[in-house]
Short mmCIF file of C-alpha atoms in Angstrom, two decimals:
data_model
loop_
_atom_site.label_atom_id
_atom_site.label_comp_id
_atom_site.label_asym_id
_atom_site.label_seq_id
_atom_site.Cartn_x
_atom_site.Cartn_y
_atom_site.Cartn_z
CA MET V 1 31.04 -120.58 -151.72
CA SER V 2 29.67 -117.96 -149.32
CA PHE V 3 26.12 -116.67 -149.37
CA ARG V 4 27.17 -113.40 -151.02
CA SER V 5 29.03 -115.23 -153.79
CA GLN V 6 25.96 -117.35 -154.44
CA GLN V 7 23.82 -114.23 -154.76
CA LEU V 8 26.32 -112.64 -157.17
CA TYR V 9 26.46 -115.82 -159.25
CA LYS V 10 22.65 -116.01 -159.47
CA LYS V 11 22.44 -112.37 -160.52
CA MET V 12 25.09 -112.78 -163.24
CA ALA V 13 23.51 -116.04 -164.50
CA LYS V 14 20.13 -114.32 -164.70
CA LYS V 15 21.56 -111.42 -166.71
CA VAL V 16 23.61 -113.62 -169.07
CA GLY V 17 21.01 -116.33 -169.60
CA ASP V 18 21.77 -119.26 -171.92
CA SER V 19 24.20 -117.34 -174.15
CA VAL V 20 27.27 -118.52 -172.17
CA SER V 21 28.42 -122.11 -171.93
CA PRO V 22 28.37 -123.93 -168.55
CA GLU V 23 32.18 -124.24 -168.60
CA ALA V 24 32.52 -120.45 -168.78
CA MET V 25 30.04 -120.02 -165.94
CA GLU V 26 32.07 -122.45 -163.82
CA SER V 27 35.20 -120.36 -164.42
CA VAL V 28 33.19 -117.26 -163.42
CA LYS V 29 32.15 -119.01 -160.22
CA LYS V 30 35.81 -119.49 -159.28
CA CYS V 31 36.53 -115.78 -159.84
CA LEU V 32 33.76 -114.50 -157.56
CA PRO V 33 34.80 -113.01 -154.19
CA ASP V 34 34.47 -115.34 -151.23
CA SER V 35 34.19 -112.75 -148.45
CA LYS V 36 31.30 -113.41 -146.08
CA LEU V 37 30.55 -109.88 -144.85
CA VAL V 38 30.29 -106.91 -147.20
CA MET V 39 28.61 -103.57 -146.55
CA GLY V 40 25.69 -102.57 -148.74
CA ARG V 41 27.28 -99.28 -149.78
CA ALA V 42 30.50 -101.11 -150.72
CA LYS V 43 28.74 -102.21 -153.91
CA ARG V 44 28.96 -98.61 -155.14
CA GLY V 45 32.66 -98.07 -154.57
CA ILE V 46 36.14 -99.61 -154.25
CA TYR V 47 36.84 -100.65 -150.66
CA ALA V 48 39.81 -103.04 -151.12
CA GLY V 49 38.67 -105.48 -148.45
CA ARG V 50 37.84 -102.85 -145.81
CA HIS V 51 34.31 -103.31 -144.48
CA ILE V 52 32.36 -102.77 -141.28
CA GLN V 53 33.74 -104.55 -138.19
CA PHE V 54 32.04 -105.39 -134.91
CA GLY V 55 33.46 -105.70 -131.43
CA ASN V 56 33.15 -104.62 -127.80
CA LYS V 57 33.85 -101.36 -126.01
CA VAL V 58 35.32 -102.23 -122.59
CA SER V 59 34.99 -99.74 -119.75
CA GLU V 60 38.10 -98.95 -117.70
CA ASP V 61 36.57 -99.34 -114.24
CA GLY V 62 34.33 -102.39 -114.25
CA GLY V 63 35.30 -103.99 -117.55
CA ASN V 64 31.74 -103.76 -118.81
CA LYS V 65 31.38 -104.64 -122.49
CA THR V 66 29.07 -102.88 -124.89
CA ARG V 67 28.75 -103.80 -128.53
CA ARG V 68 30.05 -101.31 -131.09
CA SER V 69 31.07 -101.17 -134.74
CA TRP V 70 33.94 -99.70 -136.74
CA LYS V 71 33.16 -98.27 -140.15
CA PRO V 72 35.87 -97.79 -142.83
CA ASN V 73 37.18 -94.34 -143.71
CA VAL V 74 35.43 -93.71 -147.04
CA GLN V 75 36.33 -90.74 -149.25
CA GLU V 76 34.77 -89.55 -152.50
CA LYS V 77 37.65 -89.05 -154.93
CA ARG V 78 38.20 -88.07 -158.56
CA LEU V 79 40.68 -90.50 -160.10
CA PHE V 80 42.09 -90.24 -163.62
CA SER V 81 41.95 -93.26 -165.92
CA TYR V 82 44.41 -93.25 -168.83
CA ILE V 83 42.59 -95.94 -170.80
CA LEU V 84 39.26 -94.07 -170.53
CA ASP V 85 41.01 -90.65 -170.87
CA ARG V 86 38.77 -89.06 -168.25
CA HIS V 87 38.28 -88.70 -164.51
CA ILE V 88 36.21 -91.21 -162.55
CA HIS V 89 34.19 -90.12 -159.53
CA VAL V 90 34.26 -93.03 -157.10
CA LYS V 91 33.98 -93.71 -153.37
CA VAL V 92 37.15 -95.34 -152.06
CA THR V 93 38.64 -96.17 -148.69
CA THR V 94 41.98 -94.76 -147.60
CA HIS V 95 43.43 -98.29 -147.79
CA ALA V 96 42.25 -98.54 -151.41
CA LEU V 97 43.86 -95.15 -152.16
CA ARG V 98 47.20 -96.40 -150.81
CA CYS V 99 46.87 -99.57 -152.91
CA ILE V 100 46.08 -97.47 -156.02
CA ASP V 101 49.11 -95.22 -155.39
CA LYS V 102 51.33 -98.26 -154.90
CA ALA V 103 50.07 -99.87 -158.13
CA GLY V 104 50.61 -96.65 -160.11
CA GLY V 105 47.02 -95.68 -160.92
CA ILE V 106 43.44 -96.87 -160.95
CA ASP V 107 43.94 -98.81 -164.21
CA GLU V 108 46.98 -100.70 -162.91
CA TYR V 109 45.26 -101.47 -159.60
CA LEU V 110 42.20 -102.94 -161.32
CA LEU V 111 44.34 -105.00 -163.71
CA GLN V 112 46.64 -106.36 -160.99
CA THR V 113 43.88 -107.26 -158.49
CA PRO V 114 42.40 -110.72 -159.19
CA TYR V 115 38.67 -111.17 -159.49
CA ASN V 116 38.31 -113.25 -156.34
CA LYS V 117 39.88 -110.43 -154.25
CA MET V 118 37.74 -107.67 -155.78
CA ASP V 119 35.04 -107.47 -153.13
CA THR V 120 32.70 -104.95 -154.78
CA GLU V 121 30.46 -105.22 -157.82
CA MET V 122 31.63 -101.82 -159.08
CA GLY V 123 35.25 -102.99 -159.00
CA LEU V 124 34.35 -106.15 -160.92
CA LEU V 125 32.53 -104.08 -163.55
CA TRP V 126 35.37 -101.57 -164.03
CA LYS V 127 37.97 -104.35 -164.10
CA ALA V 128 36.12 -106.25 -166.85
CA LYS V 129 35.59 -103.03 -168.85
CA ILE V 130 39.25 -101.95 -168.64
CA GLU V 131 40.51 -105.45 -169.52
CA LYS V 132 38.28 -105.45 -172.60
CA MET V 133 39.54 -102.01 -173.69
CA TYR V 134 43.18 -103.05 -173.24
CA GLU V 135 42.49 -106.19 -175.28
CA GLU V 136 41.03 -104.06 -178.08
CA LEU V 137 44.05 -101.73 -177.94
CA GLY V 138 46.38 -104.73 -178.23
CA LYS V 139 44.70 -105.75 -181.49
CA MET V 140 45.14 -102.31 -183.07
CA GLU V 141 47.91 -101.74 -185.61
CA VAL V 142 50.66 -99.29 -184.67
CA CYS V 143 52.06 -96.91 -187.31
CA PHE V 144 55.03 -94.54 -187.03
CA PHE V 145 55.48 -91.15 -188.71
CA SER V 146 58.51 -90.14 -190.73
CA PRO V 147 60.64 -87.20 -189.46
CA GLU V 148 59.16 -84.93 -192.17
CA GLN V 149 55.61 -85.78 -191.10
CA GLU V 150 56.49 -85.24 -187.42
CA ALA V 151 57.98 -81.82 -188.23
CA LYS V 152 54.86 -80.93 -190.23
CA ILE V 153 52.57 -81.97 -187.35
CA GLU V 154 54.68 -80.00 -184.86
CA SER V 155 54.57 -76.87 -187.03
CA GLY V 156 50.79 -77.27 -187.33
CA PHE V 157 50.47 -77.40 -183.54
CA LYS V 158 52.63 -74.27 -183.21
CA GLU V 159 50.51 -72.40 -185.76
CA TYR V 160 47.36 -73.45 -183.91
CA LYS V 161 48.77 -72.20 -180.59
CA THR V 162 49.80 -68.83 -182.07
CA ALA V 163 46.38 -68.40 -183.71
CA LYS V 164 44.70 -69.24 -180.41
CA THR V 165 46.77 -66.69 -178.46
CA GLU V 166 46.13 -64.00 -181.10
CA ALA V 167 42.38 -64.69 -180.95
CA LYS V 168 42.45 -64.37 -177.16
CA ARG V 169 44.35 -61.06 -177.37
CA ALA V 170 41.89 -59.72 -179.95
CA ALA V 171 38.94 -60.71 -177.75
CA ARG V 172 40.52 -59.00 -174.72
CA ARG V 173 41.26 -55.88 -176.80
CA ASN V 174 37.68 -55.69 -178.06
CA PHE V 175 36.34 -56.20 -174.56
CA SER V 176 38.54 -53.43 -173.11
CA GLN V 177 37.53 -51.05 -175.93
CA SER V 178 33.83 -51.76 -175.33
CA MET V 179 34.29 -51.17 -171.59
CA MET V 180 36.06 -47.87 -172.28
CA GLY V 181 33.18 -46.84 -174.58
CA LEU V 182 30.67 -47.65 -171.87
CA LYS V 183 32.65 -45.60 -169.33
CA LEU V 184 32.80 -42.61 -171.68
CA LEU V 185 29.09 -42.89 -172.36
CA GLY V 186 28.41 -43.00 -168.63
CA ASN V 187 30.57 -39.92 -168.04
CA GLU V 188 28.73 -38.03 -170.78
CA ASN V 189 25.39 -38.95 -169.25
CA GLN V 190 26.57 -37.75 -165.83
CA LEU V 191 27.76 -34.43 -167.29
CA ALA V 192 24.45 -33.95 -169.11
CA HIS V 193 22.54 -34.73 -165.92
CA LYS V 194 24.62 -32.21 -163.95
CA ALA V 195 24.10 -29.55 -166.61
CA SER V 196 20.34 -30.13 -166.65
CA SER V 197 20.20 -29.93 -162.83
CA GLN V 198 22.18 -26.66 -162.87
CA ASP V 199 19.79 -25.20 -165.46
CA ARG V 200 16.83 -26.15 -163.30
CA THR V 201 18.31 -24.46 -160.22
CA LYS V 202 19.02 -21.31 -162.27
CA GLU V 203 15.43 -21.26 -163.50
CA LYS V 204 14.14 -21.66 -159.94
CA VAL V 205 16.36 -18.79 -158.71
CA SER V 206 15.29 -16.49 -161.57
CA SER V 207 11.58 -17.28 -161.02
CA ALA V 208 11.92 -16.61 -157.28
CA SER V 209 13.60 -13.24 -157.89
#
């Protein structure tokens, strides 16, 4: 077991305490990732085995070597989870995005990837959570509607859509009428202002004469 796996195991054992049997903790130890080098920020995303790499930059003329590093291409994406029925904001590498597309979605990728190959703590957490939700869904009873009930539900949805569109049209109509009233009121105010200014000029001309 690598140093990082030991640290993960100690952290999980500290959180769990004595509530889990030693046999279960031994099975957890086998599922922990065994990669030796993991970036610190990889704990907060899904990197799919892509981490920082080190090597040499060799000059063309003298062959001089200077140490350098290669960082993975990390993107902040918004992925949709069907089991959670919402979008997940997560930092992923481009390699992880290709793996997710190949698997068919973030849920399928997390379910298909074994625990010992899930390098990040965030991936382990989401995988355990999604597995638990799928297990709960598998225990639920499935019921089917009769054709009459399906037709009734469909007609209810149609009535709801028509009522929604009519409400939107009424709101737009009221808004346009209120805007027209404001325009008319503004025009009346402008005409009254012009009339008052004309009266003032006439008074000035008559007083001067």
